[in-house]
Amino acid sequence: MSKILTPNTLAPDFTLHVTADQTLSLSELKGKPVILAFYPADWSPVCGDQVALLNEVLPEFRKHGAGLLGISVDGVWCHDAFSAERKLHFPLLADFEPKGAVAKQYGAYREKDGCCERALFVLDKEGIVAWSYLSPVAENPGVDGILDALEGLSK
Amino acid sequence: MSTLKTPVTEEDHIQGDKNAALTLVEYGDYECPYCGAAYPIVKRIQKHFGKRLRFVFRNFPLVESHPYAGIAAMAAEFAAMHNKFWEMHDMLYENQDALDIPDLLRYAESLGLPADELQQAIHDETSADKIKNDFMGGVRSGVNGTPGFFINGQFHNGSFQYEDLLAALENADNVKSP
C-alpha cells in the first residue's frame, strides 16, 4: 500500500482539468477547508457507492464551508458522463496527463494498477493536511472520518 | 471497526423482544435493490433467531441516486404514526419498482390509512427531520452504502447473504454469552 501524505504536511498545489476547457487549481480554494477524494475509477461498483455517499452528504460538508474534489485518472469525457449519470454536485478532476501525477505527489497512486488509491484528505484553510486516510482499495471508507476531521477544524 | 454511534431507543422501529441478546440494526433505502435483496434474508434471520433477536430499521435514503427513496421513507414514517410501520416497510420492499406517490397512496389505503393525510405529510415533509436524523446517525457511524448492518453495535463489514449474516450473529451471540 502507498504511503499517503500525513497531517501537518502542506498539500501540494495542482491544476487539473475539470471539463475539457476548464481547469481548477487547489490554490483557488485557499481560505476554506477542502476534501480531496482520490478514487480508482469512475463506474466501478465501490466507487459508485462512495461518490453517491459523498454526493448525498455534500450539504453537510458545505455547512463547514468545505469544498469537495473527486480525483481519478479517468479523462474529462469519462468524468463528464459519470457525473451526469450519477447526478453529482461536486467536480471530478482528471489526473489524466501525465497520468496520476497529482496522485503520486499525495502518495495516492497505485503503480501496479495504474490508478489512484482510495484515499481521503481533509485540508485546512491554509492548505495543510489536517487528516488523511488510505482505505483498502475494495472498501468504501464512508464519510464519518471526513465529518470528524471537519469538526476538528471548526474547534 | 465502526460502531453504532446512535443507540437504539424507543423512537426506533423495533421488531422482536426488547431484551433480546442480539440486536440487528439495518440502515436501508426502500428503492435500493440490494436492500430489496436483503429484505427476505432478514426475514429468514428473524425466523431463525426468534426471541433471541430484535431487529431495528433506520432510514438511509440515497435520494440523489434513488428519486423515490425519500418519499417511500416518508410513507413508512407516516404509517409508523398509525402503528403500521412494519406493514408499510414490507409493502415497500415487496413493491420496490412502484414507489411513486400514487403507488404510496394506494399502499396506504390498502393498510387502512388515510391516503389524503399521507399525501399532505409527503407534501409538508412532516418526517423529513426524523429521516435526516436516521441518515446522519448512520453516516456518523460509518455506514458507507445500503444496506448497512450493525450487530450488537458493531458494523457488519461482510456480505448480507443469509449464511454470512447468520454466522456473524451466531458469533456475536457467543461473545455475549460464552
GROMACS .gro file of N, CA and C in nm, chain A:
model
  465
    1MET      N    1   0.083  -0.121   0.000
    1MET     CA    2   0.000   0.000   0.000
    1MET      C    3   0.086   0.126   0.000
    2SER      N    4   0.033   0.229  -0.051
    2SER     CA    5   0.109   0.354  -0.064
    2SER      C    6   0.123   0.421   0.072
    3LYS      N    7   0.220   0.513   0.078
    3LYS     CA    8   0.234   0.600   0.195
    3LYS      C    9   0.177   0.735   0.156
    4ILE      N   10   0.063   0.767   0.211
    4ILE     CA   11  -0.001   0.892   0.171
    4ILE      C   12   0.047   1.007   0.260
    5LEU      N   13   0.027   1.128   0.214
    5LEU     CA   14   0.066   1.246   0.292
    5LEU      C   15  -0.004   1.243   0.427
    6THR      N   16   0.072   1.279   0.529
    6THR     CA   17   0.018   1.273   0.665
    6THR      C   18  -0.016   1.414   0.714
    7PRO      N   19  -0.090   1.423   0.824
    7PRO     CA   20  -0.127   1.554   0.878
    7PRO      C   21  -0.005   1.644   0.901
    8ASN      N   22  -0.031   1.772   0.892
    8ASN     CA   23   0.068   1.878   0.908
    8ASN      C   24   0.161   1.895   0.789
    9THR      N   25   0.133   1.824   0.681
    9THR     CA   26   0.210   1.843   0.557
    9THR      C   27   0.136   1.947   0.473
   10LEU      N   28   0.212   2.032   0.404
   10LEU     CA   29   0.148   2.126   0.312
   10LEU      C   30   0.103   2.047   0.189
   11ALA      N   31  -0.026   2.059   0.155
   11ALA     CA   32  -0.078   1.986   0.039
   11ALA      C   33  -0.022   2.048  -0.089
   12PRO      N   34   0.042   1.969  -0.173
   12PRO     CA   35   0.098   2.024  -0.298
   12PRO      C   36  -0.013   2.084  -0.385
   13ASP      N   37   0.015   2.201  -0.440
   13ASP     CA   38  -0.084   2.263  -0.529
   13ASP      C   39  -0.087   2.185  -0.660
   14PHE      N   40  -0.197   2.193  -0.728
   14PHE     CA   41  -0.209   2.127  -0.859
   14PHE      C   42  -0.312   2.200  -0.942
   15THR      N   43  -0.304   2.178  -1.071
   15THR     CA   44  -0.405   2.231  -1.164
   15THR      C   45  -0.447   2.114  -1.252
   16LEU      N   46  -0.575   2.083  -1.250
   16LEU     CA   47  -0.625   1.969  -1.330
   16LEU      C   48  -0.749   2.011  -1.407
   17HIS      N   49  -0.773   1.938  -1.513
   17HIS     CA   50  -0.893   1.963  -1.591
   17HIS      C   51  -1.016   1.913  -1.516
   18VAL      N   52  -1.118   1.998  -1.516
   18VAL     CA   53  -1.243   1.961  -1.454
   18VAL      C   54  -1.347   1.936  -1.565
   19THR      N   55  -1.329   2.007  -1.677
   19THR     CA   56  -1.401   1.977  -1.802
   19THR      C   57  -1.298   1.992  -1.913
   20ALA      N   58  -1.339   1.969  -2.036
   20ALA     CA   59  -1.244   1.975  -2.147
   20ALA      C   60  -1.178   2.113  -2.158
   21ASP      N   61  -1.252   2.218  -2.127
   21ASP     CA   62  -1.193   2.351  -2.143
   21ASP      C   63  -1.179   2.429  -2.013
   22GLN      N   64  -1.196   2.361  -1.900
   22GLN     CA   65  -1.182   2.430  -1.771
   22GLN      C   66  -1.084   2.355  -1.682
   23THR      N   67  -0.999   2.433  -1.615
   23THR     CA   68  -0.912   2.370  -1.516
   23THR      C   69  -0.943   2.428  -1.379
   24LEU      N   70  -0.900   2.357  -1.278
   24LEU     CA   71  -0.918   2.404  -1.142
   24LEU      C   72  -0.788   2.382  -1.066
   25SER      N   73  -0.747   2.485  -0.992
   25SER     CA   74  -0.626   2.471  -0.910
   25SER      C   75  -0.665   2.465  -0.764
   26LEU      N   76  -0.591   2.385  -0.691
   26LEU     CA   77  -0.619   2.373  -0.547
   26LEU      C   78  -0.609   2.511  -0.481
   27SER      N   79  -0.512   2.591  -0.527
   27SER     CA   80  -0.490   2.722  -0.464
   27SER      C   81  -0.612   2.814  -0.477
   28GLU      N   82  -0.697   2.786  -0.574
   28GLU     CA   83  -0.819   2.868  -0.588
   28GLU      C   84  -0.912   2.849  -0.468
   29LEU      N   85  -0.895   2.739  -0.398
   29LEU     CA   86  -0.985   2.709  -0.285
   29LEU      C   87  -0.925   2.752  -0.151
   30LYS      N   88  -0.810   2.820  -0.156
   30LYS     CA   89  -0.747   2.863  -0.032
   30LYS      C   90  -0.843   2.952   0.046
   31GLY      N   91  -0.842   2.935   0.177
   31GLY     CA   92  -0.933   3.013   0.260
   31GLY      C   93  -1.053   2.932   0.306
   32LYS      N   94  -1.067   2.812   0.249
   32LYS     CA   95  -1.170   2.724   0.304
   32LYS      C   96  -1.119   2.579   0.308
   33PRO      N   97  -1.178   2.499   0.397
   33PRO     CA   98  -1.134   2.360   0.403
   33PRO      C   99  -1.166   2.288   0.272
   34VAL      N  100  -1.081   2.194   0.237
   34VAL     CA  101  -1.101   2.119   0.112
   34VAL      C  102  -1.092   1.969   0.142
   35ILE      N  103  -1.185   1.896   0.084
   35ILE     CA  104  -1.181   1.750   0.093
   35ILE      C  105  -1.134   1.699  -0.043
   36LEU      N  106  -1.028   1.619  -0.042
   36LEU     CA  107  -0.982   1.556  -0.166
   36LEU      C  108  -1.016   1.407  -0.156
   37ALA      N  109  -1.092   1.359  -0.252
   37ALA     CA  110  -1.125   1.216  -0.253
   37ALA      C  111  -1.064   1.153  -0.378
   38PHE      N  112  -0.949   1.090  -0.360
   38PHE     CA  113  -0.888   1.013  -0.470
   38PHE      C  114  -0.959   0.878  -0.475
   39TYR      N  115  -0.990   0.832  -0.596
   39TYR     CA  116  -1.056   0.701  -0.608
   39TYR      C  117  -1.009   0.634  -0.736
   40PRO      N  118  -1.016   0.502  -0.740
   40PRO     CA  119  -0.955   0.429  -0.852
   40PRO      C  120  -1.021   0.455  -0.988
   41ALA      N  121  -1.152   0.450  -0.997
   41ALA     CA  122  -1.211   0.458  -1.131
   41ALA      C  123  -1.358   0.497  -1.128
   42ASP      N  124  -1.396   0.580  -1.226
   42ASP     CA  125  -1.538   0.606  -1.250
   42ASP      C  126  -1.604   0.471  -1.281
   43TRP      N  127  -1.728   0.457  -1.253
   43TRP     CA  128  -1.812   0.343  -1.292
   43TRP      C  129  -1.790   0.215  -1.213
   44SER      N  130  -1.678   0.202  -1.144
   44SER     CA  131  -1.656   0.076  -1.072
   44SER      C  132  -1.753   0.071  -0.953
   45PRO      N  133  -1.794  -0.048  -0.911
   45PRO     CA  134  -1.902  -0.057  -0.812
   45PRO      C  135  -1.875   0.015  -0.681
   46VAL      N  136  -1.759  -0.009  -0.620
   46VAL     CA  137  -1.734   0.054  -0.490
   46VAL      C  138  -1.728   0.205  -0.503
   47CYS      N  139  -1.660   0.253  -0.607
   47CYS     CA  140  -1.650   0.398  -0.626
   47CYS      C  141  -1.789   0.456  -0.643
   48GLY      N  142  -1.871   0.385  -0.718
   48GLY     CA  143  -2.007   0.434  -0.739
   48GLY      C  144  -2.075   0.460  -0.607
   49ASP      N  145  -2.062   0.365  -0.513
   49ASP     CA  146  -2.123   0.383  -0.380
   49ASP      C  147  -2.058   0.499  -0.308
   50GLN      N  148  -1.926   0.508  -0.321
   50GLN     CA  149  -1.853   0.613  -0.249
   50GLN      C  150  -1.894   0.751  -0.298
   51VAL      N  151  -1.898   0.770  -0.429
   51VAL     CA  152  -1.935   0.903  -0.479
   51VAL      C  153  -2.082   0.934  -0.448
   52ALA      N  154  -2.166   0.830  -0.451
   52ALA     CA  155  -2.307   0.852  -0.418
   52ALA      C  156  -2.320   0.905  -0.276
   53LEU      N  157  -2.242   0.848  -0.185
   53LEU     CA  158  -2.249   0.891  -0.045
   53LEU      C  159  -2.189   1.031  -0.028
   54LEU      N  160  -2.076   1.056  -0.093
   54LEU     CA  161  -2.016   1.190  -0.087
   54LEU      C  162  -2.116   1.294  -0.138
   55ASN      N  163  -2.181   1.258  -0.247
   55ASN     CA  164  -2.279   1.347  -0.310
   55ASN      C  165  -2.395   1.376  -0.215
   56GLU      N  166  -2.438   1.271  -0.147
   56GLU     CA  167  -2.552   1.282  -0.057
   56GLU      C  168  -2.520   1.368   0.066
   57VAL      N  169  -2.396   1.357   0.113
   57VAL     CA  170  -2.358   1.427   0.237
   57VAL      C  171  -2.299   1.566   0.207
   58LEU      N  172  -2.291   1.600   0.080
   58LEU     CA  173  -2.236   1.729   0.039
   58LEU      C  174  -2.291   1.849   0.118
   59PRO      N  175  -2.424   1.854   0.142
   59PRO     CA  176  -2.475   1.968   0.220
   59PRO      C  177  -2.412   1.979   0.358
   60GLU      N  178  -2.377   1.864   0.418
   60GLU     CA  179  -2.312   1.868   0.550
   60GLU      C  180  -2.171   1.925   0.539
   61PHE      N  181  -2.101   1.887   0.431
   61PHE     CA  182  -1.966   1.942   0.411
   61PHE      C  183  -1.975   2.093   0.393
   62ARG      N  184  -2.077   2.135   0.322
   62ARG     CA  185  -2.091   2.279   0.294
   62ARG      C  186  -2.121   2.358   0.420
   63LYS      N  187  -2.186   2.292   0.518
   63LYS     CA  188  -2.209   2.360   0.646
   63LYS      C  189  -2.077   2.401   0.710
   64HIS      N  190  -1.973   2.325   0.680
   64HIS     CA  191  -1.841   2.358   0.731
   64HIS      C  192  -1.767   2.450   0.634
   65GLY      N  193  -1.834   2.491   0.530
   65GLY     CA  194  -1.771   2.578   0.430
   65GLY      C  195  -1.671   2.504   0.343
   66ALA      N  196  -1.675   2.372   0.347
   66ALA     CA  197  -1.572   2.294   0.279
   66ALA      C  198  -1.607   2.266   0.133
   67GLY      N  199  -1.504   2.261   0.051
   67GLY     CA  200  -1.519   2.221  -0.089
   67GLY      C  201  -1.478   2.075  -0.104
   68LEU      N  202  -1.539   2.006  -0.199
   68LEU     CA  203  -1.508   1.865  -0.222
   68LEU      C  204  -1.463   1.846  -0.366
   69LEU      N  205  -1.350   1.778  -0.383
   69LEU     CA  206  -1.300   1.746  -0.517
   69LEU      C  207  -1.278   1.596  -0.527
   70GLY      N  208  -1.334   1.535  -0.629
   70GLY     CA  209  -1.306   1.394  -0.659
   70GLY      C  210  -1.194   1.389  -0.762
   71ILE      N  211  -1.102   1.295  -0.745
   71ILE     CA  212  -0.988   1.286  -0.837
   71ILE      C  213  -0.962   1.141  -0.877
   72SER      N  214  -0.956   1.116  -1.006
   72SER     CA  215  -0.913   0.984  -1.054
   72SER      C  216  -0.837   1.006  -1.184
   73VAL      N  217  -0.782   0.898  -1.239
   73VAL     CA  218  -0.705   0.911  -1.364
   73VAL      C  219  -0.795   0.907  -1.487
   74ASP      N  220  -0.924   0.896  -1.467
   74ASP     CA  221  -1.015   0.897  -1.582
   74ASP      C  222  -1.010   1.033  -1.652
   75GLY      N  223  -1.036   1.031  -1.780
   75GLY     CA  224  -1.034   1.154  -1.859
   75GLY      C  225  -1.159   1.237  -1.841
   76VAL      N  226  -1.154   1.360  -1.892
   76VAL     CA  227  -1.266   1.453  -1.871
   76VAL      C  228  -1.399   1.402  -1.927
   77TRP      N  229  -1.395   1.334  -2.042
   77TRP     CA  230  -1.522   1.291  -2.102
   77TRP      C  231  -1.583   1.177  -2.023
   78CYS      N  232  -1.497   1.096  -1.968
   78CYS     CA  233  -1.544   0.987  -1.883
   78CYS      C  234  -1.608   1.046  -1.756
   79HIS      N  235  -1.535   1.141  -1.695
   79HIS     CA  236  -1.588   1.210  -1.576
   79HIS      C  237  -1.723   1.275  -1.606
   80ASP      N  238  -1.729   1.337  -1.724
   80ASP     CA  239  -1.848   1.410  -1.763
   80ASP      C  240  -1.969   1.316  -1.767
   81ALA      N  241  -1.952   1.201  -1.832
   81ALA     CA  242  -2.061   1.105  -1.844
   81ALA      C  243  -2.098   1.046  -1.707
   82PHE      N  244  -1.995   1.015  -1.628
   82PHE     CA  245  -2.016   0.955  -1.496
   82PHE      C  246  -2.091   1.052  -1.405
   83SER      N  247  -2.044   1.176  -1.407
   83SER     CA  248  -2.102   1.279  -1.322
   83SER      C  249  -2.249   1.306  -1.359
   84ALA      N  250  -2.275   1.308  -1.492
   84ALA     CA  251  -2.412   1.333  -1.537
   84ALA      C  252  -2.503   1.217  -1.498
   85GLU      N  253  -2.453   1.096  -1.517
   85GLU     CA  254  -2.535   0.978  -1.489
   85GLU      C  255  -2.567   0.966  -1.339
   86ARG      N  256  -2.469   1.002  -1.255
   86ARG     CA  257  -2.488   0.990  -1.109
   86ARG      C  258  -2.539   1.120  -1.047
   87LYS      N  259  -2.563   1.220  -1.129
   87LYS     CA  260  -2.612   1.349  -1.081
   87LYS      C  261  -2.525   1.407  -0.970
   88LEU      N  262  -2.396   1.407  -0.994
   88LEU     CA  263  -2.303   1.455  -0.892
   88LEU      C  264  -2.301   1.608  -0.887
   89HIS      N  265  -2.292   1.660  -0.766
   89HIS     CA  266  -2.292   1.805  -0.749
   89HIS      C  267  -2.157   1.858  -0.705
   90PHE      N  268  -2.053   1.781  -0.731
   90PHE     CA  269  -1.919   1.829  -0.699
   90PHE      C  270  -1.827   1.791  -0.817
   91PRO      N  271  -1.717   1.867  -0.835
   91PRO     CA  272  -1.634   1.843  -0.952
   91PRO      C  273  -1.549   1.716  -0.943
   92LEU      N  274  -1.532   1.652  -1.057
   92LEU     CA  275  -1.439   1.539  -1.069
   92LEU      C  276  -1.321   1.588  -1.151
   93LEU      N  277  -1.202   1.570  -1.097
   93LEU     CA  278  -1.082   1.618  -1.165
   93LEU      C  279  -1.011   1.502  -1.234
   94ALA      N  280  -0.957   1.533  -1.353
   94ALA     CA  281  -0.892   1.429  -1.432
   94ALA      C  282  -0.740   1.435  -1.414
   95ASP      N  283  -0.688   1.338  -1.339
   95ASP     CA  284  -0.542   1.328  -1.318
   95ASP      C  285  -0.487   1.240  -1.430
   96PHE      N  286  -0.508   1.287  -1.551
   96PHE     CA  287  -0.502   1.205  -1.671
   96PHE      C  288  -0.370   1.215  -1.748
   97GLU      N  289  -0.314   1.336  -1.751
   97GLU     CA  290  -0.194   1.356  -1.831
   97GLU      C  291  -0.105   1.460  -1.768
   98PRO      N  292   0.017   1.434  -1.724
   98PRO     CA  293   0.071   1.297  -1.716
   98PRO      C  294  -0.005   1.215  -1.612
   99LYS      N  295  -0.032   1.094  -1.648
   99LYS     CA  296  -0.122   1.010  -1.571
   99LYS      C  297  -0.081   0.994  -1.423
  100GLY      N  298  -0.173   1.031  -1.338
  100GLY     CA  299  -0.153   1.009  -1.194
  100GLY      C  300  -0.050   1.100  -1.130
  101ALA      N  301  -0.010   1.206  -1.200
  101ALA     CA  302   0.098   1.292  -1.147
  101ALA      C  303   0.061   1.354  -1.013
  102VAL      N  304  -0.064   1.397  -0.999
  102VAL     CA  305  -0.105   1.458  -0.873
  102VAL      C  306  -0.119   1.351  -0.764
  103ALA      N  307  -0.180   1.242  -0.800
  103ALA     CA  308  -0.195   1.132  -0.703
  103ALA      C  309  -0.059   1.091  -0.648
  104LYS      N  310   0.042   1.088  -0.735
  104LYS     CA  311   0.177   1.049  -0.691
  104LYS      C  312   0.230   1.147  -0.587
  105GLN      N  313   0.203   1.276  -0.608
  105GLN     CA  314   0.250   1.377  -0.511
  105GLN      C  315   0.187   1.358  -0.374
  106TYR      N  316   0.069   1.302  -0.373
  106TYR     CA  317  -0.002   1.279  -0.247
  106TYR      C  318   0.022   1.137  -0.194
  107GLY      N  319   0.104   1.062  -0.265
  107GLY     CA  320   0.131   0.923  -0.223
  107GLY      C  321   0.010   0.836  -0.243
  108ALA      N  322  -0.076   0.874  -0.336
  108ALA     CA  323  -0.203   0.804  -0.351
  108ALA      C  324  -0.216   0.742  -0.491
  109TYR      N  325  -0.104   0.688  -0.541
  109TYR     CA  326  -0.109   0.627  -0.674
  109TYR      C  327  -0.071   0.479  -0.664
  110ARG      N  328  -0.146   0.395  -0.732
  110ARG     CA  329  -0.117   0.251  -0.734
  110ARG      C  330  -0.042   0.219  -0.863
  111GLU      N  331   0.091   0.213  -0.849
  111GLU     CA  332   0.174   0.190  -0.968
  111GLU      C  333   0.130   0.066  -1.044
  112LYS      N  334   0.106  -0.041  -0.970
  112LYS     CA  335   0.085  -0.167  -1.042
  112LYS      C  336  -0.051  -0.171  -1.112
  113ASP      N  337  -0.145  -0.094  -1.063
  113ASP     CA  338  -0.276  -0.092  -1.128
  113ASP      C  339  -0.294   0.029  -1.220
  114GLY      N  340  -0.204   0.125  -1.208
  114GLY     CA  341  -0.215   0.244  -1.292
  114GLY      C  342  -0.336   0.329  -1.260
  115CYS      N  343  -0.372   0.334  -1.132
  115CYS     CA  344  -0.487   0.418  -1.094
  115CYS      C  345  -0.463   0.477  -0.954
  116CYS      N  346  -0.552   0.566  -0.914
  116CYS     CA  347  -0.540   0.625  -0.780
  116CYS      C  348  -0.576   0.524  -0.673
  117GLU      N  349  -0.520   0.544  -0.557
  117GLU     CA  350  -0.566   0.474  -0.438
  117GLU      C  351  -0.703   0.528  -0.401
  118ARG      N  352  -0.768   0.460  -0.307
  118ARG     CA  353  -0.888   0.518  -0.250
  118ARG      C  354  -0.843   0.591  -0.123
  119ALA      N  355  -0.814   0.719  -0.139
  119ALA     CA  356  -0.754   0.796  -0.029
  119ALA      C  357  -0.829   0.926  -0.008
  120LEU      N  358  -0.844   0.962   0.119
  120LEU     CA  359  -0.916   1.084   0.153
  120LEU      C  360  -0.822   1.180   0.226
  121PHE      N  361  -0.834   1.307   0.192
  121PHE     CA  362  -0.757   1.411   0.261
  121PHE      C  363  -0.852   1.524   0.298
  122VAL      N  364  -0.837   1.573   0.420
  122VAL     CA  365  -0.906   1.696   0.457
  122VAL      C  366  -0.798   1.801   0.481
  123LEU      N  367  -0.807   1.910   0.405
  123LEU     CA  368  -0.709   2.019   0.417
  123LEU      C  369  -0.773   2.135   0.492
  124ASP      N  370  -0.693   2.201   0.573
  124ASP     CA  371  -0.748   2.318   0.644
  124ASP      C  372  -0.746   2.440   0.551
  125LYS      N  373  -0.789   2.552   0.603
  125LYS     CA  374  -0.800   2.675   0.522
  125LYS      C  375  -0.669   2.715   0.457
  126GLU      N  376  -0.558   2.679   0.523
  126GLU     CA  377  -0.425   2.717   0.471
  126GLU      C  378  -0.370   2.614   0.375
  127GLY      N  379  -0.445   2.508   0.352
  127GLY     CA  380  -0.396   2.405   0.261
  127GLY      C  381  -0.303   2.304   0.326
  128ILE      N  382  -0.310   2.296   0.458
  128ILE     CA  383  -0.231   2.197   0.531
  128ILE      C  384  -0.317   2.072   0.552
  129VAL      N  385  -0.257   1.955   0.533
  129VAL     CA  386  -0.332   1.831   0.556
  129VAL      C  387  -0.368   1.821   0.705
  130ALA      N  388  -0.499   1.814   0.734
  130ALA     CA  389  -0.544   1.802   0.872
  130ALA      C  390  -0.571   1.656   0.906
  131TRP      N  391  -0.608   1.581   0.804
  131TRP     CA  392  -0.644   1.439   0.825
  131TRP      C  393  -0.630   1.368   0.692
  132SER      N  394  -0.583   1.246   0.698
  132SER     CA  395  -0.579   1.168   0.573
  132SER      C  396  -0.607   1.023   0.606
  133TYR      N  397  -0.660   0.953   0.506
  133TYR     CA  398  -0.698   0.814   0.529
  133TYR      C  399  -0.684   0.734   0.400
  134LEU      N  400  -0.610   0.626   0.409
  134LEU     CA  401  -0.595   0.537   0.295
  134LEU      C  402  -0.682   0.415   0.319
  135SER      N  403  -0.779   0.396   0.233
  135SER     CA  404  -0.873   0.287   0.251
  135SER      C  405  -0.827   0.166   0.171
  136PRO      N  406  -0.854   0.044   0.222
  136PRO     CA  407  -0.831  -0.072   0.134
  136PRO      C  408  -0.907  -0.045   0.004
  137VAL      N  409  -0.845  -0.081  -0.109
  137VAL     CA  410  -0.900  -0.033  -0.237
  137VAL      C  411  -1.042  -0.084  -0.264
  138ALA      N  412  -1.075  -0.201  -0.210
  138ALA     CA  413  -1.208  -0.257  -0.236
  138ALA      C  414  -1.310  -0.211  -0.133
  139GLU      N  415  -1.268  -0.122  -0.043
  139GLU     CA  416  -1.358  -0.084   0.067
  139GLU      C  417  -1.399   0.063   0.057
  140ASN      N  418  -1.526   0.086   0.065
  140ASN     CA  419  -1.579   0.222   0.066
  140ASN      C  420  -1.559   0.280   0.207
  141PRO      N  421  -1.477   0.386   0.219
  141PRO     CA  422  -1.444   0.435   0.354
  141PRO      C  423  -1.556   0.511   0.424
  142GLY      N  424  -1.668   0.535   0.358
  142GLY     CA  425  -1.772   0.613   0.422
  142GLY      C  426  -1.729   0.758   0.434
  143VAL      N  427  -1.803   0.836   0.513
  143VAL     CA  428  -1.768   0.978   0.524
  143VAL      C  429  -1.757   1.024   0.669
  144ASP      N  430  -1.767   0.930   0.763
  144ASP     CA  431  -1.762   0.971   0.904
  144ASP      C  432  -1.628   1.033   0.940
  145GLY      N  433  -1.520   0.980   0.883
  145GLY     CA  434  -1.386   1.035   0.911
  145GLY      C  435  -1.373   1.178   0.861
  146ILE      N  436  -1.432   1.204   0.746
  146ILE     CA  437  -1.428   1.340   0.690
  146ILE      C  438  -1.502   1.437   0.782
  147LEU      N  439  -1.621   1.396   0.826
  147LEU     CA  440  -1.701   1.485   0.913
  147LEU      C  441  -1.630   1.509   1.046
  148ASP      N  442  -1.570   1.403   1.102
  148ASP     CA  443  -1.495   1.420   1.227
  148ASP      C  444  -1.381   1.521   1.206
  149ALA      N  445  -1.312   1.507   1.094
  149ALA     CA  446  -1.198   1.596   1.066
  149ALA      C  447  -1.245   1.741   1.048
  150LEU      N  448  -1.355   1.759   0.977
  150LEU     CA  449  -1.407   1.895   0.956
  150LEU      C  450  -1.449   1.957   1.089
  151GLU      N  451  -1.508   1.874   1.175
  151GLU     CA  452  -1.546   1.927   1.307
  151GLU      C  453  -1.422   1.965   1.387
  152GLY      N  454  -1.318   1.887   1.371
  152GLY     CA  455  -1.191   1.917   1.439
  152GLY      C  456  -1.136   2.053   1.396
  153LEU      N  457  -1.155   2.086   1.269
  153LEU     CA  458  -1.107   2.214   1.216
  153LEU      C  459  -1.186   2.331   1.273
  154SER      N  460  -1.315   2.307   1.293
  154SER     CA  461  -1.402   2.416   1.338
  154SER      C  462  -1.380   2.450   1.484
  155LYS      N  463  -1.311   2.359   1.558
  155LYS     CA  464  -1.294   2.384   1.702
  155LYS      C  465  -1.197   2.498   1.728
   0.00000   0.00000   0.00000
